[in-house]
Amino acid sequence: MAWDTIRPLVELRHIALMLKIAHSVLYVRLPVWKIWPGGVVYLADFIHKQRPDIRQEILDLALIEPGQRRARLRERLLDLRPDVVAFSWRNMQTFGPHPENDALEVVMSFDHSPILWRRAKATWDAIGIIWDYAAARLRNFGYLRLARRLLPDARLAVGGTAVSIFGKYVARKCPTDTVVVIGEGEQAMLSIVDGFTSPAGHHWYKDRSGNIAHSNADESFDLAQLTAVDFRYIESIFHGFREYLDGTIGVHTKRGCPFQCHFCLYNKIEGDRQRYRDPVEVAKEVETLSTVYGVKHIWFTDAQFCSTKRSTRHVEAILDEMIAREVKVRWTGYLRLNHLTRDIAAKMLMSGLESIDLSFTGTQEVIDSLTLGYDLEQQMAAFRLFKEAGYTDQQVKLYMPLNAPGETRQTLKATIERIHELYGLFGRDNVLPFIFFIGVQPDTPIERKLIAAGYLAADYNPLTLNPFVIKKLLYNPQPLGRMIGRAYLEAYESRGAADDYVGRATMEILEHQLATSEPGSGSGAPVVAAFNEA
Ligand code: B12
Ligand code: SF4
């Protein structure tokens, strides 16, 4: 063969080597409490549609016994020898308030229990939780280092929500030649498999010598490109796929949130501009999950499923499609009811709304102090629209930022009154008030406010292992903190005997406290008896 004929081929090969075009990708979902790995599924599906020749595999460490995770990762790395190892890291700070989460009970006991042995036990439990928390983080970095050691030439990438929040920290701790992707991953992954030396999107890059560079970019991926997931393909590359089908599957309909609620960083993770998937593709995805795989529960994993006027119209289009296809699923997602109409409420119910999940506080003062950007009366009117539109037995889950800045005894009482209104509307058993304190998150307005007020040190570390700082990140200050904390502990203690839901019981104990105790006093009359009678 003449040189002129082969030269372009040689050059192409040279360019390919230089660019490290990938032929194989191993996605490693780092361990979490078992939950559908939506992020890597969308990424793998997108890369497959764009570059069908690339061989991909998903290894989900959440499905593997802790003692076997390292060995399994080693085996898949050596077996597949992927050109790219893409780690997905969802949670790094799991102390976020959750009513059934031990961490909340431990903090409450430590700070507020009047019983000495409970406080001592809480101290011991706290050490255990912090140990787990630190060890999980160290183990995850260990998995990244293992990949680098076994495959010195592979390109490593790491993304996911934890990385989107703590990217700079991850970049400092990760092995060399690793791309640390902030926010959505499609464009970045595509550029990585294409071997670009400078990946697309917002990222940090630690080069082979350990130097770290930062490249900023807005979230701009066109979500119309996210067509319905090809689950047959996903099943073929993801051995654990079927293990999730009897639970709740996350489906994405849009990204971005234009609001700026004081405690929230979803608008940082997803960007502040709402971008939408095609409603037909979303409905097709849900339909396939239901009819082919028998999935019964869907969580629409958007920052907010409906919030702005435009997004509410988008939701309506999705629901219309689901109804037209007669998809039989129960679904939910975070809802704001700003633009709800009777028609949309009816469509929500008709298409399988399982629960109404939303932030709730019962006064306009606290809504405004948290810049939640909605009107309380309008929200209450929207609840009534559900009732008029044929509500049956859907749960109403109220995520209540109790004791947020601006909370007083009066606002607490007003919130309790509103909860009673909701009990009246939907039935007491269907309304679940979640005791939800504000979790202070990095780079949010509330964090800035609390630093300015001296509550947090300006140089505090959001990933600290110091229990006293961790405790502060669950914002429940005095004077109301003790009363709420003790009500919660009492509800938690007596929940079994009273056969009641802990959040509801806490609110009832608080109601009694507020009625019987003097302003300023931390405790009040004993209330277990009153609660047990409720
Ligand atoms: C929906 C949601 C839930 C739902 C999930 C429903 C379901 N069945 O899926 C529910 C309510 C159950 C839930 C629970 C919890 N959640 Co949550 N949740 C979310 C939310 C709003 C969306 C997550 C999601 O699924 N997005 C859609 C998928 C497609 O996107 P994604 O996973 O982010 O993936 C994209 C990118 O991250 C990136 N990417 C992902 N992996 C990789 C890998 C590489 C290599 C690359 C390049 C890119 C990349 O590309 C993907 C596509 O663009 C986020 C906040 C947010 N706005 O992101 C919080 C969030 C993830 N949750 C969080 C937490 C803490 C929890 C809980 C621990 C709360 C608690 N204390 O109980 C639990 C734990 C659940 C568990 N088992 O782990 C935190 C985690 C971060 C942190 N601070 O550590 C977040 C960020 C919220 C927050 N408070 O800041 N959650
Ligand atoms: S709490 Fe909801 S509406 Fe507010 S900024 Fe966060 S995602 Fe947006």
XYZ file of C-alpha atoms and ligand atoms in Angstrom, residues 257-267 303-304 307 334 336 359 371-372, ligand 2:
27
model
C -35.574 25.793 39.176
C -35.917 29.586 38.923
C -36.909 30.034 42.590
C -34.477 30.867 45.350
C -35.829 29.412 48.544
C -33.389 30.300 51.298
C -32.327 26.772 52.226
C -32.231 25.157 48.812
C -29.436 24.464 46.373
C -31.365 22.489 43.763
C -31.181 25.540 41.534
C -36.313 19.645 41.645
C -40.010 20.559 41.421
C -43.779 25.179 39.937
C -42.151 17.432 44.781
C -45.732 23.403 44.325
C -43.096 22.163 51.688
C -38.438 33.446 50.236
C -40.510 30.449 49.179
S -37.263 24.531 47.405
Fe -38.157 23.937 45.444
S -38.959 25.834 44.542
Fe -37.524 26.406 46.162
S -35.553 26.720 45.102
Fe -35.615 24.603 45.861
S -36.401 23.390 44.160
Fe -36.869 25.523 43.736
